[in-house]
Amino acid sequence: MMALGPLLALLALLGAPLFAVIAASAMLGFLREDIDLQAIAIEFYGIAEMPILLAIPLFTFAGYLLSESGAPRRLVRLTSALLGWMPAGLAIVSLAACALFTAFTGASGVTIIALGALLFPALQQAGYPEKFNLGLVTSAGSLGLLFAPSLPLILYGIVAEISVEDLFLAGVLPGVLMLLMLSAYSVWKNRAVRVPLGDFSWREAAAAAREAAWEIPLPIVVLGGIYSGYFAISEAAAVTAIYVLLVDLMILREIPLRKLPAIMRESMVLVGGILIILGMSLASTNYMIDAGVPQKLLTYVSALVTSELTFLLLLLAFLLVLGAILDIFSAIVLVVPLILPVALQYGVDPVHLGIVFLATMQLGYITPPVGLNLFIASYRFERPVVELYLSTLPFFFFLLLSVGIIAFWPALSLWLVN
């Protein structure tokens, strides 16, 4: 039985499904402790009793509907009308549009596919360097992960058992910081590409706002409903899904009814993967808690770390490596139950830890070898992965600087919460 551990690690490296490796490791652990394997089924069934879990499939379905409609084009037009007159305005438009779209779709790759066809040619025609354009669109695909109602924020709240509403608030300022950092770099990098201030058109702004009239209320209704106490998060997700469905199928009629089953299937494949990993990880986490793994980890870390500052430095280094080899959903359910008790021991606020965790893991989307955005952008723009990696390096360093500020300035995350 001792040889099964290395065998599972080898299978994971060879590409075995993550949920199967997690389930096998949990089963192995329970067998060692002579615990009935029904414990795994009980843990898996337990996720059905989490009311907030309903928000994940509903927000995901709404996001996929938006990506298949004309919403990406309208969003780009609106942000362009409002911000496009600025120096490097189109680059800032691209960053803002990607962040807003990712917040609702919850999947960075969907943003690249949906908005890449609009933004990349527009940036090329406006005279921006091709390498910059590739790096910007690829990197911006993950910017919205700190903005509500992002799926990683919801999943982190479920796993860490902390308020998702607090996480929504805590992610606002760090997310804006990342946007501002990349916007400042874009303005400096493209300081020769300028559009006169007088080119701003109130008529175009009004026309773009009228065209996007059905999309503009979405964040207002969702966030306003949650923070006013009128909606629970799961209820806000249901309202969002119904609203988007009615608008795209019956009012704007941009999605034919025959296409709806395919969109539902595609979105639920993502949800199914998340739920299977979550269910198996809860069983695995339960075993690790029974085996005292968090306590052993705390004892080991305490021997190396003497302060909160040192802990955060080691945590950032660990998460950067983790993000390069593991997707964000798997990392949340596998790692958060282990690091949360250790972080609490060093006085790190659990909400602040969540924002640091997600902001750092966000970099994993553009970090080899797994970097999902690199492979999706390579397929979408027909460019080698190495070329895309080199294109994203400047954006990676500015995002890394943002992560450092977020980690060592807790007030940035906690000010709105407190």
CSV table of C-alpha atoms in Angstrom, one decimal:
chain,number,residue,atom,x,y,z
A,1,MET,CA,0.0,0.0,0.0
A,2,MET,CA,3.0,2.3,0.6
A,3,ALA,CA,3.8,2.2,-3.1
A,4,LEU,CA,0.4,3.5,-4.1
A,5,GLY,CA,1.2,7.1,-3.1
A,6,PRO,CA,4.1,7.5,-5.5
A,7,LEU,CA,2.0,5.7,-8.2
A,8,LEU,CA,-0.8,8.2,-7.8
A,9,ALA,CA,1.7,11.1,-8.1
A,10,LEU,CA,3.0,9.5,-11.2
A,11,LEU,CA,-0.5,9.1,-12.7
A,12,ALA,CA,-1.2,12.8,-11.9
A,13,LEU,CA,2.0,13.9,-13.7
A,14,LEU,CA,1.0,11.7,-16.7
A,15,GLY,CA,-2.3,13.5,-17.1
A,16,ALA,CA,-4.8,11.3,-15.1
A,17,PRO,CA,-8.0,13.2,-14.3
A,18,LEU,CA,-7.5,15.2,-11.1
A,19,PHE,CA,-10.7,14.1,-9.4
A,20,ALA,CA,-9.7,10.4,-9.9
A,21,VAL,CA,-6.3,11.0,-8.3
A,22,ILE,CA,-7.9,12.9,-5.4
A,23,ALA,CA,-10.5,10.2,-4.9
A,24,ALA,CA,-8.0,7.5,-5.0
A,25,SER,CA,-5.8,9.2,-2.4
A,26,ALA,CA,-8.8,9.8,-0.2
A,27,MET,CA,-9.8,6.1,-0.5
A,28,LEU,CA,-6.2,5.1,0.3
A,29,GLY,CA,-6.1,7.3,3.4
A,30,PHE,CA,-9.4,6.0,4.7
A,31,LEU,CA,-8.3,2.4,4.1
A,32,ARG,CA,-5.1,3.0,6.1
A,33,GLU,CA,-7.2,4.3,9.0
A,34,ASP,CA,-9.7,1.4,8.6
A,35,ILE,CA,-12.6,3.9,8.0
A,36,ASP,CA,-15.6,2.7,5.9
A,37,LEU,CA,-15.3,4.2,2.3
A,38,GLN,CA,-18.9,5.3,2.6
A,39,ALA,CA,-17.4,8.4,4.2
A,40,ILE,CA,-16.4,9.6,0.7
A,41,ALA,CA,-20.0,9.3,-0.5
A,42,ILE,CA,-21.3,11.1,2.5
A,43,GLU,CA,-18.8,14.0,2.0
A,44,PHE,CA,-19.7,14.2,-1.7
A,45,TYR,CA,-23.4,14.2,-0.9
A,46,GLY,CA,-22.8,17.0,1.6
A,47,ILE,CA,-22.1,19.5,-1.1
A,48,ALA,CA,-25.8,19.3,-2.1
A,49,GLU,CA,-26.7,20.8,1.2
A,50,MET,CA,-24.8,24.0,0.5
A,51,PRO,CA,-27.3,26.6,-0.7
A,52,ILE,CA,-24.7,29.0,-2.0
A,53,LEU,CA,-23.4,26.2,-4.3
A,54,LEU,CA,-26.4,26.9,-6.6
A,55,ALA,CA,-24.7,30.1,-7.6
A,56,ILE,CA,-21.9,28.3,-9.5
A,57,PRO,CA,-24.0,26.6,-12.2
A,58,LEU,CA,-26.4,29.6,-12.6
A,59,PHE,CA,-23.7,32.2,-13.0
A,60,THR,CA,-21.7,29.9,-15.3
A,61,PHE,CA,-24.8,29.4,-17.5
A,62,ALA,CA,-25.5,33.1,-17.7
A,63,GLY,CA,-21.8,33.8,-18.6
A,64,TYR,CA,-21.8,31.3,-21.4
A,65,LEU,CA,-25.1,32.8,-22.7
A,66,LEU,CA,-23.5,36.2,-22.7
A,67,SER,CA,-20.5,35.0,-24.6
A,68,GLU,CA,-22.6,33.5,-27.4
A,69,SER,CA,-24.7,36.7,-27.8
A,70,GLY,CA,-23.8,40.1,-29.1
A,71,ALA,CA,-22.9,41.2,-25.5
A,72,PRO,CA,-19.1,41.1,-26.1
A,73,ARG,CA,-19.4,43.5,-29.1
A,74,ARG,CA,-21.7,45.9,-27.3
A,75,LEU,CA,-19.5,45.8,-24.2
A,76,VAL,CA,-16.4,46.7,-26.3
A,77,ARG,CA,-18.3,49.5,-28.1
A,78,LEU,CA,-19.5,51.0,-24.8
A,79,THR,CA,-16.1,50.9,-23.1
A,80,SER,CA,-14.5,52.3,-26.3
A,81,ALA,CA,-17.0,55.2,-26.4
A,82,LEU,CA,-16.3,56.0,-22.8
A,83,LEU,CA,-12.5,55.4,-22.6
A,84,GLY,CA,-11.3,55.2,-26.2
A,85,TRP,CA,-10.4,58.9,-26.4
A,86,MET,CA,-7.7,58.6,-23.8
A,87,PRO,CA,-4.0,58.1,-24.6
A,88,ALA,CA,-3.7,54.3,-25.3
A,89,GLY,CA,-7.4,54.4,-24.8
A,90,LEU,CA,-8.1,51.2,-26.9
A,91,ALA,CA,-5.6,49.3,-24.7
A,92,ILE,CA,-7.4,50.5,-21.6
A,93,VAL,CA,-10.8,49.6,-23.2
A,94,SER,CA,-9.5,46.1,-23.8
A,95,LEU,CA,-8.4,45.7,-20.2
A,96,ALA,CA,-11.7,47.0,-18.8
A,97,ALA,CA,-13.8,44.9,-21.2
A,98,CYS,CA,-11.9,41.7,-20.5
A,99,ALA,CA,-12.1,42.3,-16.7
A,100,LEU,CA,-15.9,42.9,-16.8
A,101,PHE,CA,-16.5,39.9,-19.1
A,102,THR,CA,-14.4,37.5,-17.1
A,103,ALA,CA,-16.2,38.5,-13.9
A,104,PHE,CA,-19.4,37.2,-15.3
A,105,THR,CA,-18.2,34.2,-17.3
A,106,GLY,CA,-15.8,33.1,-14.6
A,107,ALA,CA,-13.6,31.3,-17.2
A,108,SER,CA,-10.7,33.2,-18.5
A,109,GLY,CA,-10.5,31.2,-21.7
A,110,VAL,CA,-14.0,32.2,-22.7
A,111,THR,CA,-13.0,35.8,-22.5
A,112,ILE,CA,-10.1,35.3,-24.9
A,113,ILE,CA,-12.3,33.4,-27.4
A,114,ALA,CA,-15.3,35.8,-27.1
A,115,LEU,CA,-13.4,39.2,-27.1
A,116,GLY,CA,-10.2,38.3,-28.8
A,117,ALA,CA,-11.8,38.3,-32.2
A,118,LEU,CA,-12.9,41.9,-31.6
A,119,LEU,CA,-10.0,43.4,-29.7
A,120,PHE,CA,-6.9,41.9,-31.4
A,121,PRO,CA,-7.8,43.2,-34.9
A,122,ALA,CA,-8.9,46.6,-33.5
A,123,LEU,CA,-5.6,47.0,-31.7
A,124,GLN,CA,-3.7,46.0,-34.8
A,125,GLN,CA,-5.5,48.6,-36.9
A,126,ALA,CA,-4.9,51.3,-34.3
A,127,GLY,CA,-1.2,50.9,-34.7
A,128,TYR,CA,-0.3,49.0,-31.5
A,129,PRO,CA,2.6,46.6,-31.7
A,130,GLU,CA,1.6,43.0,-32.4
A,131,LYS,CA,3.7,41.6,-29.5
A,132,PHE,CA,2.0,44.1,-27.1
A,133,ASN,CA,-1.5,43.2,-28.5
A,134,LEU,CA,-0.9,39.4,-28.0
A,135,GLY,CA,0.4,40.0,-24.4
A,136,LEU,CA,-2.5,42.3,-23.5
A,137,VAL,CA,-5.4,40.1,-24.7
A,138,THR,CA,-3.8,37.0,-23.3
A,139,SER,CA,-3.1,38.6,-19.9
A,140,ALA,CA,-6.3,40.5,-19.6
A,141,GLY,CA,-8.4,37.4,-19.9
A,142,SER,CA,-7.9,36.6,-16.2
A,143,LEU,CA,-8.3,40.2,-14.8
A,144,GLY,CA,-11.9,39.8,-13.7
A,145,LEU,CA,-11.3,37.0,-11.3
A,146,LEU,CA,-11.3,39.4,-8.3
A,147,PHE,CA,-14.6,41.1,-9.3
A,148,ALA,CA,-18.0,39.8,-8.3
A,149,PRO,CA,-19.6,37.4,-9.2
A,150,SER,CA,-16.4,35.6,-10.2
A,151,LEU,CA,-16.7,31.8,-9.7
A,152,PRO,CA,-13.3,31.5,-7.9
A,153,LEU,CA,-14.4,34.0,-5.3
A,154,ILE,CA,-17.6,32.0,-4.6
A,155,LEU,CA,-15.7,28.7,-4.5
A,156,TYR,CA,-13.1,30.1,-2.1
A,157,GLY,CA,-15.8,31.3,0.2
A,158,ILE,CA,-17.4,27.8,0.2
A,159,VAL,CA,-14.2,26.0,0.9
A,160,ALA,CA,-12.8,28.4,3.5
A,161,GLU,CA,-16.3,28.8,5.1
A,162,ILE,CA,-16.2,32.6,5.0
A,163,SER,CA,-18.6,35.2,3.8
A,164,VAL,CA,-18.7,35.4,0.0
A,165,GLU,CA,-20.2,38.9,0.3
A,166,ASP,CA,-17.1,40.0,2.2
A,167,LEU,CA,-14.9,38.4,-0.6
A,168,PHE,CA,-16.9,40.3,-3.2
A,169,LEU,CA,-16.2,43.6,-1.4
A,170,ALA,CA,-12.6,42.7,-0.7
A,171,GLY,CA,-11.8,42.0,-4.3
A,172,VAL,CA,-12.9,45.4,-5.6
A,173,LEU,CA,-9.8,47.6,-4.8
A,174,PRO,CA,-7.2,44.9,-5.5
A,175,GLY,CA,-8.9,44.2,-8.8
A,176,VAL,CA,-8.9,47.9,-9.6
A,177,LEU,CA,-5.2,48.2,-8.7
A,178,MET,CA,-4.3,45.4,-11.2
A,179,LEU,CA,-6.3,47.3,-13.9
A,180,LEU,CA,-4.6,50.6,-13.1
A,181,MET,CA,-1.2,49.0,-13.1
A,182,LEU,CA,-1.7,47.4,-16.5
A,183,SER,CA,-3.4,50.6,-17.8
A,184,ALA,CA,-0.4,52.7,-16.7
A,185,TYR,CA,2.0,50.4,-18.4
A,186,SER,CA,-0.1,50.4,-21.6
A,187,VAL,CA,-0.2,54.2,-21.6
A,188,TRP,CA,3.6,54.4,-21.2
A,189,LYS,CA,4.3,51.7,-23.7
A,190,ASN,CA,2.1,53.2,-26.4
A,191,ARG,CA,2.7,56.9,-25.6
A,192,ALA,CA,3.2,57.6,-29.3
A,193,VAL,CA,-0.3,56.2,-30.1
A,194,ARG,CA,-2.6,59.1,-29.1
A,195,VAL,CA,-6.1,60.1,-30.0
A,196,PRO,CA,-7.0,63.8,-29.5
A,197,LEU,CA,-9.2,64.5,-26.5
A,198,GLY,CA,-11.7,66.3,-28.7
A,199,ASP,CA,-12.5,63.0,-30.4
A,200,PHE,CA,-14.8,62.0,-27.5
A,201,SER,CA,-18.3,61.9,-28.8
A,202,TRP,CA,-21.3,62.3,-26.5
A,203,ARG,CA,-23.5,61.0,-29.4
A,204,GLU,CA,-21.5,57.8,-29.8
A,205,ALA,CA,-21.4,57.3,-26.0
A,206,ALA,CA,-25.2,57.7,-25.8
A,207,ALA,CA,-25.7,55.4,-28.8
A,208,ALA,CA,-23.4,52.7,-27.3
A,209,ALA,CA,-25.2,53.0,-23.9
A,210,ARG,CA,-28.6,52.6,-25.7
A,211,GLU,CA,-27.3,49.5,-27.5
A,212,ALA,CA,-26.0,48.0,-24.3
A,213,ALA,CA,-29.1,49.0,-22.4
A,214,TRP,CA,-29.9,45.3,-21.6
A,215,GLU,CA,-26.4,44.5,-20.3
A,216,ILE,CA,-25.8,47.7,-18.2
A,217,PRO,CA,-28.3,46.7,-15.4
A,218,LEU,CA,-26.7,43.3,-14.8
A,219,PRO,CA,-23.9,44.3,-12.3
A,220,ILE,CA,-26.2,46.9,-10.7
A,221,VAL,CA,-29.0,44.3,-10.1
A,222,VAL,CA,-26.6,41.5,-9.0
A,223,LEU,CA,-24.4,43.6,-6.6
A,224,GLY,CA,-27.1,46.0,-5.5
A,225,GLY,CA,-29.4,43.1,-4.7
A,226,ILE,CA,-26.8,41.2,-2.7
A,227,TYR,CA,-25.5,44.2,-0.7
A,228,SER,CA,-28.9,45.6,-0.1
A,229,GLY,CA,-29.9,42.3,1.5
A,230,TYR,CA,-32.7,41.8,-1.1
A,231,PHE,CA,-31.0,38.8,-2.7
A,232,ALA,CA,-29.0,36.0,-1.4
A,233,ILE,CA,-26.1,35.1,-3.7
A,234,SER,CA,-27.9,32.0,-5.0
A,235,GLU,CA,-31.0,34.1,-5.6
A,236,ALA,CA,-29.0,36.8,-7.4
A,237,ALA,CA,-27.5,34.0,-9.6
A,238,ALA,CA,-31.0,32.7,-10.5
A,239,VAL,CA,-32.2,36.3,-11.3
A,240,THR,CA,-29.1,36.8,-13.5
A,241,ALA,CA,-29.6,33.5,-15.4
A,242,ILE,CA,-33.3,34.1,-16.0
A,243,TYR,CA,-32.7,37.7,-17.1
A,244,VAL,CA,-29.9,36.8,-19.5
A,245,LEU,CA,-32.0,33.9,-20.9
A,246,LEU,CA,-35.1,36.1,-21.5
A,247,VAL,CA,-33.1,39.0,-23.1
A,248,ASP,CA,-31.0,36.8,-25.4
A,249,LEU,CA,-33.7,34.4,-26.4
A,250,MET,CA,-36.9,36.4,-26.4
A,251,ILE,CA,-36.1,40.1,-26.6
A,252,LEU,CA,-33.0,40.5,-28.6
A,253,ARG,CA,-33.3,37.0,-30.1
A,254,GLU,CA,-29.5,36.7,-30.6
A,255,ILE,CA,-29.4,33.0,-29.6
A,256,PRO,CA,-31.7,30.6,-31.4
A,257,LEU,CA,-33.7,28.1,-29.3
A,258,ARG,CA,-32.1,25.2,-31.1
A,259,LYS,CA,-28.6,26.3,-29.9
A,260,LEU,CA,-29.7,26.5,-26.2
A,261,PRO,CA,-29.1,22.8,-25.4
A,262,ALA,CA,-25.5,23.0,-26.7
A,263,ILE,CA,-24.8,26.1,-24.6
A,264,MET,CA,-26.3,24.4,-21.5
A,265,ARG,CA,-24.2,21.3,-22.1
A,266,GLU,CA,-21.0,23.2,-22.6
A,267,SER,CA,-21.5,25.3,-19.5
A,268,MET,CA,-22.5,22.4,-17.3
A,269,VAL,CA,-19.4,20.4,-18.4
A,270,LEU,CA,-17.3,23.1,-16.6
A,271,VAL,CA,-19.6,23.1,-13.6
A,272,GLY,CA,-19.6,19.3,-13.4
A,273,GLY,CA,-15.8,19.3,-13.4
A,274,ILE,CA,-15.7,21.8,-10.5
A,275,LEU,CA,-18.3,19.9,-8.5
A,276,ILE,CA,-16.6,16.5,-8.9
A,277,ILE,CA,-13.2,18.0,-7.8
A,278,LEU,CA,-14.9,19.8,-4.9
A,279,GLY,CA,-16.7,16.7,-3.7
A,280,MET,CA,-13.6,14.5,-3.9
A,281,SER,CA,-11.5,17.2,-2.3
A,282,LEU,CA,-13.9,17.6,0.7
A,283,ALA,CA,-13.4,13.8,1.3
A,284,SER,CA,-9.7,14.1,1.0
A,285,THR,CA,-9.6,17.2,3.3
A,286,ASN,CA,-11.7,15.4,5.9
A,287,TYR,CA,-9.1,12.6,5.9
A,288,MET,CA,-6.2,15.0,6.2
A,289,ILE,CA,-7.9,16.8,9.1
A,290,ASP,CA,-8.5,13.5,10.9
A,291,ALA,CA,-4.8,12.5,10.3
A,292,GLY,CA,-3.7,15.9,11.7
A,293,VAL,CA,-2.0,17.1,8.5
A,294,PRO,CA,-2.7,20.8,9.1
A,295,GLN,CA,-1.2,20.5,12.6
A,296,LYS,CA,1.9,18.8,11.3
A,297,LEU,CA,2.2,21.4,8.5
A,298,LEU,CA,1.8,24.2,11.1
A,299,THR,CA,4.6,22.6,13.3
A,300,TYR,CA,6.9,22.4,10.3
A,301,VAL,CA,6.2,25.9,9.1
A,302,SER,CA,6.6,27.3,12.6
A,303,ALA,CA,10.1,26.0,12.7
A,304,LEU,CA,11.0,28.0,9.5
A,305,VAL,CA,8.8,31.1,9.8
A,306,THR,CA,8.9,33.6,12.6
A,307,SER,CA,6.7,36.4,11.4
A,308,GLU,CA,3.7,37.2,9.2
A,309,LEU,CA,6.0,38.9,6.7
A,310,THR,CA,8.1,35.8,6.2
A,311,PHE,CA,5.0,33.6,6.0
A,312,LEU,CA,3.5,35.8,3.2
A,313,LEU,CA,6.8,35.8,1.3
A,314,LEU,CA,6.9,32.0,1.4
A,315,LEU,CA,3.2,31.8,0.6
A,316,LEU,CA,3.6,33.9,-2.5
A,317,ALA,CA,6.5,31.8,-3.7
A,318,PHE,CA,4.5,28.6,-3.1
A,319,LEU,CA,1.4,29.9,-4.9
A,320,LEU,CA,3.4,31.1,-7.9
A,321,VAL,CA,4.8,27.6,-8.3
A,322,LEU,CA,1.3,26.1,-7.6
A,323,GLY,CA,-0.4,28.3,-10.2
A,324,ALA,CA,2.1,27.2,-12.8
A,325,ILE,CA,1.1,23.5,-12.5
A,326,LEU,CA,-2.5,23.5,-11.2
A,327,ASP,CA,-5.7,25.2,-12.3
A,328,ILE,CA,-7.3,27.7,-9.9
A,329,PHE,CA,-10.4,25.6,-9.1
A,330,SER,CA,-8.3,22.6,-8.1
A,331,ALA,CA,-5.9,24.7,-6.2
A,332,ILE,CA,-8.7,26.3,-4.1
A,333,VAL,CA,-10.2,23.0,-3.0
A,334,LEU,CA,-6.9,21.2,-2.4
A,335,VAL,CA,-4.7,23.8,-0.8
A,336,VAL,CA,-6.9,26.3,1.0
A,337,PRO,CA,-7.9,23.9,3.8
A,338,LEU,CA,-4.2,23.3,4.5
A,339,ILE,CA,-2.9,26.9,4.4
A,340,LEU,CA,-5.8,28.6,6.2
A,341,PRO,CA,-5.1,27.3,9.7
A,342,VAL,CA,-1.4,28.2,9.3
A,343,ALA,CA,-2.3,31.7,8.0
A,344,LEU,CA,-4.6,32.2,11.0
A,345,GLN,CA,-1.7,31.3,13.3
A,346,TYR,CA,0.3,34.2,11.9
A,347,GLY,CA,-2.6,36.7,12.2
A,348,VAL,CA,-3.5,36.8,8.5
A,349,ASP,CA,-7.1,37.7,8.0
A,350,PRO,CA,-8.9,34.9,6.1
A,351,VAL,CA,-10.6,37.4,3.7
A,352,HIS,CA,-7.3,39.0,3.0
A,353,LEU,CA,-5.7,35.5,2.5
A,354,GLY,CA,-8.5,34.8,0.0
A,355,ILE,CA,-7.7,37.8,-2.2
A,356,VAL,CA,-3.9,37.1,-2.0
A,357,PHE,CA,-4.5,33.5,-2.9
A,358,LEU,CA,-6.7,34.3,-5.9
A,359,ALA,CA,-4.6,37.3,-7.1
A,360,THR,CA,-1.5,35.1,-7.1
A,361,MET,CA,-3.2,32.1,-8.7
A,362,GLN,CA,-4.5,34.4,-11.4
A,363,LEU,CA,-0.9,34.7,-12.6
A,364,GLY,CA,-0.9,31.0,-13.2
A,365,TYR,CA,-3.1,31.6,-16.3
A,366,ILE,CA,0.0,33.1,-18.1
A,367,THR,CA,2.7,31.0,-16.4
A,368,PRO,CA,4.1,27.9,-18.1
A,369,PRO,CA,3.9,24.9,-18.2
A,370,VAL,CA,0.1,24.8,-17.6
A,371,GLY,CA,-0.8,28.4,-18.3
A,372,LEU,CA,-4.3,27.9,-19.7
A,373,ASN,CA,-4.5,31.4,-21.4
A,374,LEU,CA,-1.3,30.7,-23.2
A,375,PHE,CA,-2.6,27.6,-24.9
A,376,ILE,CA,-6.1,29.1,-25.6
A,377,ALA,CA,-4.5,32.3,-27.1
A,378,SER,CA,-2.1,30.1,-29.1
A,379,TYR,CA,-5.0,28.3,-30.6
A,380,ARG,CA,-7.1,31.5,-31.1
A,381,PHE,CA,-4.4,33.6,-32.7
A,382,GLU,CA,-2.5,30.8,-34.3
A,383,ARG,CA,0.8,31.7,-32.6
A,384,PRO,CA,3.4,29.5,-30.9
A,385,VAL,CA,3.0,29.2,-27.1
A,386,VAL,CA,6.6,30.4,-26.6
A,387,GLU,CA,5.8,33.7,-28.5
A,388,LEU,CA,2.8,34.3,-26.4
A,389,TYR,CA,4.8,33.6,-23.2
A,390,LEU,CA,7.4,36.2,-24.2
A,391,SER,CA,4.6,38.6,-25.1
A,392,THR,CA,3.0,38.3,-21.7
A,393,LEU,CA,6.2,38.7,-19.7
A,394,PRO,CA,5.9,42.5,-19.1
A,395,PHE,CA,2.2,42.1,-18.1
A,396,PHE,CA,3.3,39.3,-15.8
A,397,PHE,CA,5.8,41.4,-13.9
A,398,PHE,CA,3.3,44.3,-13.4
A,399,LEU,CA,0.7,41.9,-12.2
A,400,LEU,CA,3.3,40.3,-9.9
A,401,LEU,CA,4.1,43.8,-8.5
A,402,SER,CA,0.3,44.3,-7.9
A,403,VAL,CA,0.2,41.0,-6.0
A,404,GLY,CA,3.1,42.1,-3.8
A,405,ILE,CA,1.2,45.3,-2.9
A,406,ILE,CA,-2.0,43.4,-2.2
A,407,ALA,CA,-0.2,40.9,0.0
A,408,PHE,CA,1.7,43.4,2.1
A,409,TRP,CA,-1.0,46.0,2.3
A,410,PRO,CA,-4.0,44.2,3.9
A,411,ALA,CA,-6.0,47.4,4.2
A,412,LEU,CA,-6.4,47.5,0.5
A,413,SER,CA,-8.5,44.3,0.6
A,414,LEU,CA,-10.2,44.9,4.0
A,415,TRP,CA,-11.1,48.6,3.8
A,416,LEU,CA,-14.5,48.1,2.1
A,417,VAL,CA,-15.2,45.1,4.3
A,418,ASN,CA,-14.5,46.9,7.5
